[in-house]
mmCIF file of C-alpha atoms in Angstrom:
data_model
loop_
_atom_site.group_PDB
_atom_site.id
_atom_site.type_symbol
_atom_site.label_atom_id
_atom_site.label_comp_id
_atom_site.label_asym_id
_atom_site.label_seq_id
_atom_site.Cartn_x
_atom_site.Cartn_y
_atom_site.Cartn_z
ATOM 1 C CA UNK X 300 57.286 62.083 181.715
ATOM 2 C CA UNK X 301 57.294 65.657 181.450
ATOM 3 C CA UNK X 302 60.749 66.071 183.202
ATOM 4 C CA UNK X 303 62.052 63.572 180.769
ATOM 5 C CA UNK X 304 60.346 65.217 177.727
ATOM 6 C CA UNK X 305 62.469 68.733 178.836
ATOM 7 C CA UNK X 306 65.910 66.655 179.123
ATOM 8 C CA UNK X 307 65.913 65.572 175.809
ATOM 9 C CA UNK X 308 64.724 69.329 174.645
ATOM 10 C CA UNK X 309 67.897 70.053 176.638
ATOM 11 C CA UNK X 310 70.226 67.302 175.024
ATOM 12 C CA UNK X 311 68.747 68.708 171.712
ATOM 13 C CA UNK X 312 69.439 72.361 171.837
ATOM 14 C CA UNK X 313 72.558 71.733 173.362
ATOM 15 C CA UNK X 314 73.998 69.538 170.659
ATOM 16 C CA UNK X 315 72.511 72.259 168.092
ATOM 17 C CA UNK X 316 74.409 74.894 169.759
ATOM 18 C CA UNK X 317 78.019 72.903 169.610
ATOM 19 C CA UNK X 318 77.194 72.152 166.349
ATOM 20 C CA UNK X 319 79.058 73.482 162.792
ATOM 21 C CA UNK X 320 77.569 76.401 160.740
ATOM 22 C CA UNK X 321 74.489 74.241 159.106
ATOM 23 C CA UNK X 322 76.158 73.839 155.858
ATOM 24 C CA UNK X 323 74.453 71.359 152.968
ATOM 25 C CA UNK X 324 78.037 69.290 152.787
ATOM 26 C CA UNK X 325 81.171 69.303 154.359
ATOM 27 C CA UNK X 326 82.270 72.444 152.638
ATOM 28 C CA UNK X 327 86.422 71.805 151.048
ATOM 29 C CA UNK X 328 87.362 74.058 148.726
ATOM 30 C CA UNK X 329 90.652 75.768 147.863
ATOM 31 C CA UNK X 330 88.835 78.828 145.397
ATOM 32 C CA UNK X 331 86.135 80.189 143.683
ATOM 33 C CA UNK X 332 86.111 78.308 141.071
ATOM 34 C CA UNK X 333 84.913 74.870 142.987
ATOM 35 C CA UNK X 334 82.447 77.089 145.281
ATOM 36 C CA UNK X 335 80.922 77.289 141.900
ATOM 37 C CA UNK X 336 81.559 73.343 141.209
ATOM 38 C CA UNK X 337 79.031 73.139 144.169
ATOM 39 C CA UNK X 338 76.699 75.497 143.676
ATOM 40 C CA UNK X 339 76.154 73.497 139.604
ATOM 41 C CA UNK X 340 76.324 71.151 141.539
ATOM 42 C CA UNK X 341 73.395 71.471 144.003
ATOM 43 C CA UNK X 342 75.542 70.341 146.732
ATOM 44 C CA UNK X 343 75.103 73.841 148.194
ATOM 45 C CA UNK X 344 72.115 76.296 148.128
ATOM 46 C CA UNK X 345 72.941 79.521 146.081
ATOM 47 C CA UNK X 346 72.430 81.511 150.090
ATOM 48 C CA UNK X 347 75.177 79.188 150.886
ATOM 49 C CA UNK X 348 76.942 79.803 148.161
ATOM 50 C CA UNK X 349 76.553 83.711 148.840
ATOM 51 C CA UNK X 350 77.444 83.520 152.014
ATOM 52 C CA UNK X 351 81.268 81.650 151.483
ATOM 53 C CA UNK X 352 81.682 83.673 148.547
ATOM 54 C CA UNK X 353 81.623 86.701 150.606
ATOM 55 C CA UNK X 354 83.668 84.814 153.711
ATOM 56 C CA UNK X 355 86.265 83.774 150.455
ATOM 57 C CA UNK X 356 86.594 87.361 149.264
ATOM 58 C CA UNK X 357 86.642 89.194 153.040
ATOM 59 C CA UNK X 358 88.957 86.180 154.455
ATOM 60 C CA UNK X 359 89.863 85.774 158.334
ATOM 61 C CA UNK X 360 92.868 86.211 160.591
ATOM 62 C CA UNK X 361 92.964 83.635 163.128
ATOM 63 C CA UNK X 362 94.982 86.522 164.783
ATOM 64 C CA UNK X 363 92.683 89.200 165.142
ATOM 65 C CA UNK X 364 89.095 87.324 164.768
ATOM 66 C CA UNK X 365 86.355 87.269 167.563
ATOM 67 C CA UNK X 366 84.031 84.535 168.409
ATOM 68 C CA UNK X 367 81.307 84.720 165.781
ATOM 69 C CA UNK X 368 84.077 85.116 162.710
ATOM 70 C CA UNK X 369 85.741 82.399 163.696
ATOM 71 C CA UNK X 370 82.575 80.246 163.367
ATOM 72 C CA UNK X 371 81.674 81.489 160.818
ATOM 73 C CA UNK X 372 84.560 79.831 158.971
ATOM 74 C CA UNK X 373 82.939 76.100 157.358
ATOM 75 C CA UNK X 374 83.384 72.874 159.763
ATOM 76 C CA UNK X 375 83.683 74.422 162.712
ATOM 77 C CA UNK X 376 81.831 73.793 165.949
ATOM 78 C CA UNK X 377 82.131 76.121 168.577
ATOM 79 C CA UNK X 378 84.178 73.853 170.623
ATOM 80 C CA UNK X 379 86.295 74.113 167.975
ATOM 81 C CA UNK X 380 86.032 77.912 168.023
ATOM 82 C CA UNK X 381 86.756 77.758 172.182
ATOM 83 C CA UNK X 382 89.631 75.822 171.628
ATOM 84 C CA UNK X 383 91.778 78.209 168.886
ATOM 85 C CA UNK X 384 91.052 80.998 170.932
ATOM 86 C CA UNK X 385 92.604 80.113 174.193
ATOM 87 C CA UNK X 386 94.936 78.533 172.156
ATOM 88 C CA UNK X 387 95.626 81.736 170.881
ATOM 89 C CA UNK X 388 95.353 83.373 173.824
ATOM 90 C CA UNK X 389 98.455 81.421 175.492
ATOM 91 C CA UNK X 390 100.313 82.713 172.187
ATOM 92 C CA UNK X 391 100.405 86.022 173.112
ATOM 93 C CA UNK X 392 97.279 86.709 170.551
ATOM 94 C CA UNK X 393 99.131 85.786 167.394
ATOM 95 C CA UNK X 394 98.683 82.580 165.321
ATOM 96 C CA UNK X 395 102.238 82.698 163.116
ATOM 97 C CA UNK X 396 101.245 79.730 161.343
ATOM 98 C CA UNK X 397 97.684 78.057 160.832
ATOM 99 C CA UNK X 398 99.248 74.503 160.596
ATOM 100 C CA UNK X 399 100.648 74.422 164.441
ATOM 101 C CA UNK X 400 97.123 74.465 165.519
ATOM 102 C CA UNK X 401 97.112 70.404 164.096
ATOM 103 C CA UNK X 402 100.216 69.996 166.349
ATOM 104 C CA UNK X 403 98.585 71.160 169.569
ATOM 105 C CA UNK X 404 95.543 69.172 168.867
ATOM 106 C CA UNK X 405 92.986 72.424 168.447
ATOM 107 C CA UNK X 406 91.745 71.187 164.710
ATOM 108 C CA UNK X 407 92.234 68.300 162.958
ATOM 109 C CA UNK X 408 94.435 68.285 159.776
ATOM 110 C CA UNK X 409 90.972 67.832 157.845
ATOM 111 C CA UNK X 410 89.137 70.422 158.891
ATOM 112 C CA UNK X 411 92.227 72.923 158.973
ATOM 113 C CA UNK X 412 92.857 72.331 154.770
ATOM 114 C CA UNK X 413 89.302 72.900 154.251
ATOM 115 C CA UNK X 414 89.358 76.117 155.978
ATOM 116 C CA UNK X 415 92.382 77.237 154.555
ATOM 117 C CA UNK X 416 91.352 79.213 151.206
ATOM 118 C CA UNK X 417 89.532 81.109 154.160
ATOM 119 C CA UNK X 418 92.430 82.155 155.994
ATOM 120 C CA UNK X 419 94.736 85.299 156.015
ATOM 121 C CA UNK X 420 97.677 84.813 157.216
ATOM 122 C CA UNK X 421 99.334 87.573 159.025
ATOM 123 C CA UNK X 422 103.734 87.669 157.962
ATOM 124 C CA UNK X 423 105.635 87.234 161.004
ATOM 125 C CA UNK X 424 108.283 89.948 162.137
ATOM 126 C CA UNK X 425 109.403 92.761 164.399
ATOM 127 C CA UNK X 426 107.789 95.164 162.614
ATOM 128 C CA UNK X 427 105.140 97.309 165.058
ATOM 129 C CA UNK X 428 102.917 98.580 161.987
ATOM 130 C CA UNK X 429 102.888 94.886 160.126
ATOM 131 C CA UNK X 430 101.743 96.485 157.107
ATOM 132 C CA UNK X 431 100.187 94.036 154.453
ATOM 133 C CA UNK X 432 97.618 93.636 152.043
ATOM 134 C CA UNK X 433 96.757 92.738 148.422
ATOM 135 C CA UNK X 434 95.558 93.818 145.498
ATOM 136 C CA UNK X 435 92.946 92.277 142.865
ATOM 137 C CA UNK X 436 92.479 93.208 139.280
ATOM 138 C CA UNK X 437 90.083 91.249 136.619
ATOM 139 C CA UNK X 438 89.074 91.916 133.161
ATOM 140 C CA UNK X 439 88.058 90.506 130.295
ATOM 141 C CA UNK X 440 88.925 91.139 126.626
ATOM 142 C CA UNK X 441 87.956 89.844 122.585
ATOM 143 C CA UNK X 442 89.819 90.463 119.975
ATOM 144 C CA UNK X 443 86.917 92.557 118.432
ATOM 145 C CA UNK X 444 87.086 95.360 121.060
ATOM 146 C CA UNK X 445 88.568 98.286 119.858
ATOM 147 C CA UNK X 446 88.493 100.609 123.438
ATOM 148 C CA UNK X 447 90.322 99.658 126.068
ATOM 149 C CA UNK X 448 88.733 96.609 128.015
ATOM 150 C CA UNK X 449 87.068 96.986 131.299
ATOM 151 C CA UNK X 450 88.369 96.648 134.953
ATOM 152 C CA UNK X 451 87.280 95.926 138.316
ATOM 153 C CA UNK X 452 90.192 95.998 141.244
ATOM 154 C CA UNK X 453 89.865 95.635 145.297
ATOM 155 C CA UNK X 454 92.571 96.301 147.213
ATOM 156 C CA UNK X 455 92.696 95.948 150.944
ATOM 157 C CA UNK X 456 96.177 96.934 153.538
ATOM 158 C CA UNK X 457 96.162 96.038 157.287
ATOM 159 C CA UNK X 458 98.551 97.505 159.279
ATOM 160 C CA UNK X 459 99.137 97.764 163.322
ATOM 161 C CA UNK X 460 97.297 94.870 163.539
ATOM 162 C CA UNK X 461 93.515 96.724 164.350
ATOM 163 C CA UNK X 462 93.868 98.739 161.227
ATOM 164 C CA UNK X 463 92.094 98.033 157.450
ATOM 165 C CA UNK X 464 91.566 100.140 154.315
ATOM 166 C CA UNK X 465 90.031 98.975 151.440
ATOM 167 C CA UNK X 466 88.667 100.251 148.142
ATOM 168 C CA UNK X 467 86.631 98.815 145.167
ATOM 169 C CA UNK X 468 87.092 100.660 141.946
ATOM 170 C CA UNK X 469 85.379 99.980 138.287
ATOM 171 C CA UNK X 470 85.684 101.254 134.899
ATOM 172 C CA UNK X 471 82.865 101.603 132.005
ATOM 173 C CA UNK X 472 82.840 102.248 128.375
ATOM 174 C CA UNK X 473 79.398 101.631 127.724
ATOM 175 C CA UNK X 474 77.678 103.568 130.080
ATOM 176 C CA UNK X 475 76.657 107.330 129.635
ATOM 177 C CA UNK X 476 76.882 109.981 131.679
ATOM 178 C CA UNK X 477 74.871 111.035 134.614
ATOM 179 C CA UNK X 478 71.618 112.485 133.290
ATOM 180 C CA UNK X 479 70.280 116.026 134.714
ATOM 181 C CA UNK X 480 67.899 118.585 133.728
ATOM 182 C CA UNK X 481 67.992 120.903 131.106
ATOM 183 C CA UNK X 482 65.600 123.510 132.055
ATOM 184 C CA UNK X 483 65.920 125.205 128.218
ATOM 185 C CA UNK X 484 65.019 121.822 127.205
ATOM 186 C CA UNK X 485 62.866 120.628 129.703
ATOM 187 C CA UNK X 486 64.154 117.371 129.654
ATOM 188 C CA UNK X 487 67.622 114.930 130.545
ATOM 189 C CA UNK X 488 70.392 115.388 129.054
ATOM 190 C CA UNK X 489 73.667 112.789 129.655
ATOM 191 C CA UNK X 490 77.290 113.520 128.038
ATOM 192 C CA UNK X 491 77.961 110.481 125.669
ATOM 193 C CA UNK X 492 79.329 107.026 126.715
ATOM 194 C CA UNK X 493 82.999 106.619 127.043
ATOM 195 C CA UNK X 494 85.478 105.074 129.212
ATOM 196 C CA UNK X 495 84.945 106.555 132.988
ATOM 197 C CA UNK X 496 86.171 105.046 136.264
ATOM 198 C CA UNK X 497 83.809 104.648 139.570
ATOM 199 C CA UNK X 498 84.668 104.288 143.113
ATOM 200 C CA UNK X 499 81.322 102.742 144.221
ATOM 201 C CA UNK X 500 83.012 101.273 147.976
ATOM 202 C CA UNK X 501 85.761 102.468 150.164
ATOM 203 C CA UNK X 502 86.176 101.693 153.827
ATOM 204 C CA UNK X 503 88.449 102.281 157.016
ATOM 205 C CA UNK X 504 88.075 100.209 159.922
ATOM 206 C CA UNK X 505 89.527 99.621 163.227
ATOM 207 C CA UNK X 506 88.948 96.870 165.878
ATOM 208 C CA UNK X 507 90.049 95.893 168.841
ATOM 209 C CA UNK X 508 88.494 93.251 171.496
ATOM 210 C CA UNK X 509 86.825 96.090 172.896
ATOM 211 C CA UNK X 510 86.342 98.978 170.391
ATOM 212 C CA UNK X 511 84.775 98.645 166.602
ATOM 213 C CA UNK X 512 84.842 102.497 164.444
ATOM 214 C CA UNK X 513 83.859 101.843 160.836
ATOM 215 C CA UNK X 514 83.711 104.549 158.071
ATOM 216 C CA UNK X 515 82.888 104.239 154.950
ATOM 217 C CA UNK X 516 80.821 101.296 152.939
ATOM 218 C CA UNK X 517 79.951 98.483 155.374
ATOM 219 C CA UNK X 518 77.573 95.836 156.011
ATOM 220 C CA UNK X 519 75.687 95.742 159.721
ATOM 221 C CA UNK X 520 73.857 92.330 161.293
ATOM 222 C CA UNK X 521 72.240 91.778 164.922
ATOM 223 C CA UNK X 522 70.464 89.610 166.911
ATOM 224 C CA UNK X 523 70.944 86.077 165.014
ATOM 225 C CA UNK X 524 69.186 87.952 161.451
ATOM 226 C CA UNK X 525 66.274 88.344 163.731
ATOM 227 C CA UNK X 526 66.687 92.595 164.234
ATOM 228 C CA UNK X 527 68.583 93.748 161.152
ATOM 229 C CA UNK X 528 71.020 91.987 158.724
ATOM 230 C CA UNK X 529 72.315 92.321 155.507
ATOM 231 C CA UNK X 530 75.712 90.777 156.565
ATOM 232 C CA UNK X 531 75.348 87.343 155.290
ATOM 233 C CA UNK X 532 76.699 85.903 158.481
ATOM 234 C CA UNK X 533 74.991 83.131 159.953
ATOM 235 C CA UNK X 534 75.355 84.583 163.178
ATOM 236 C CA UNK X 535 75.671 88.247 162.848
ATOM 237 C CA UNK X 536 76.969 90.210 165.779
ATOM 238 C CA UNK X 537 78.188 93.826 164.664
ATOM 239 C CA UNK X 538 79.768 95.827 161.434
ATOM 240 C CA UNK X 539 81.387 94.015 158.726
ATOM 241 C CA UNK X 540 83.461 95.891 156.046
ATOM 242 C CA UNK X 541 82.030 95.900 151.976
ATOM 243 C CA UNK X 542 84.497 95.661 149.516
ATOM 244 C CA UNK X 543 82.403 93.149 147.243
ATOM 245 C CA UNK X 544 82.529 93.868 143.659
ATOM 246 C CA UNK X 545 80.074 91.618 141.385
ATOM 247 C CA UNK X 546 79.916 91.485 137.442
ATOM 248 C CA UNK X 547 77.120 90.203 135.216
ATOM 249 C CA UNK X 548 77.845 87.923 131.870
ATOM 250 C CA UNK X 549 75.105 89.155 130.109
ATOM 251 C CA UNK X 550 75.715 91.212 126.317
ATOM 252 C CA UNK X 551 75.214 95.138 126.983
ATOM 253 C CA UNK X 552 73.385 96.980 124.344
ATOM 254 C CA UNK X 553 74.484 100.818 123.453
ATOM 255 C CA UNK X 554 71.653 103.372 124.092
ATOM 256 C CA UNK X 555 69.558 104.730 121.088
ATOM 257 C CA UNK X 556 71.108 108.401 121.142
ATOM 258 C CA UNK X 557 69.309 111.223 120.428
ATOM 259 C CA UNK X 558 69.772 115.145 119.970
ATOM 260 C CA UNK X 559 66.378 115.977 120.357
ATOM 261 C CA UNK X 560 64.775 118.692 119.006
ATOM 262 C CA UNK X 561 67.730 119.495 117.611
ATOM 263 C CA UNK X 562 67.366 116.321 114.649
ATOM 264 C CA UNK X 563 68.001 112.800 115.314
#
């Protein structure tokens, strides 16, 4: 009885490990804007929901990804995982084009359009640095603004195949400047709001299968969230970079301004 009892613990945790990342759905999306359909939704928790946001916004190369990104990428077992990468391996290490992987039976056609908005896609060529990237702006304006509107913009460039920089830069119009003391005073003083720009996350990073150097603003996870994480992977294993930018929707209210002893 016993003996049996440990088989089917065995069966279990072995199914459990060939299993997909533990998803609410079958996650198919092709951008954010139907992540968000979900999450309304309730088809997807809003951890879920963080956690492809972030894998939407960071992307993966087939091409360059180890075990762990790879299934970390929706509907994917790790059989699945095995199979791309010796599939990749007997490709020299370079997936040209997701959609062959169909052909030679690795993923289905299913589960390779669901992944898709996922993917980056490395251009083909002769060209030893392979230098590529892309750039991301947003903003929004009314027509009773009378400054010019805010901006948020990521931009991220891989080249030589190991090699990424990124950067995440802001702009304000609301915001004051940074307070500091005023000994004569003895209290803060700010300079007065007005249109300033902010660098808040820049990275560098290089990986290989055997070396990862990271400088800059990055996110760290180990030990299956057990040790330390604040990756957002499900199975964290190492240094991911940060180039996240979020916004809020909420009205801003100015500050109350004051000259202090000086006279309101």
């Amino acid at each position: 009885m016993r003996a049996a009892v440990l088989a089917s613990l065995a069966v279990v945790v072995s199914a459990r490990a060939a299993s997909a990342t533990p998803y609410e759905t079958f996650i198919d999306i092709s951008d954010q804007s139907e992540l968000e359909d979900l999450l309304a939704a309730q088809d997807i928790s809003q951890d879920t929901y963080d956690e492809l946001l972030d894998l939407l916004q960071r992307g993966i190369n087939l091409s360059t990804a180890n075990r762990s990104e790879l299934y970390s990428l929706p509907n994917l077992t790790y059989e699945d995982v095995d199979k791309l990468i010796e599939y990749r391996k007997l490709q020299q290490g370079l997936i040209r084009d997701p959609a062959e992987l169909v052909g030679a039976n690795v993923l289905s056609e299913e589960k390779l359009l669901a992944i898709s908005a996922f993917l980056v896609v490395t251009p083909t060529g002769k060209d030893p640095l392979a230098i590529h990237g892309w750039v991301r702006a947003m903003t929004r304006v009314s027509q009773e603004d009378r400054i010019l509107p805010p901006l948020s913009l990521r931009a991220r460039v891989t080249a030589a195949k190991h090699l990424q920089v990124g950067i995440a830069l802001t702009t304000t119009r609301l915001r004051v400047g940074a307070p500091v003391f005023d000994p004569n005073r003895n209290a803060l003083i700010a300079d007065q709001q007005g249109y300033q720009v902010h660098v808040p996350k820049v990275f560098v990073k290089w990986e290989t299968d055997d070396v990862s150097l990271i400088g800059g603003s990055f996110r760290a996870g180990f030990a299956q969230r057990l040790v330390f994480d604040n990756s957002s992977q499900y199975s964290p294993n190492g240094l991911y970079l940060d180039d996240e930018l979020s916004y809020a929707v909420d009205l801003a209210r100015e500050c109350r301004e004051s000259k202090g002893e000086l006279g309101v």
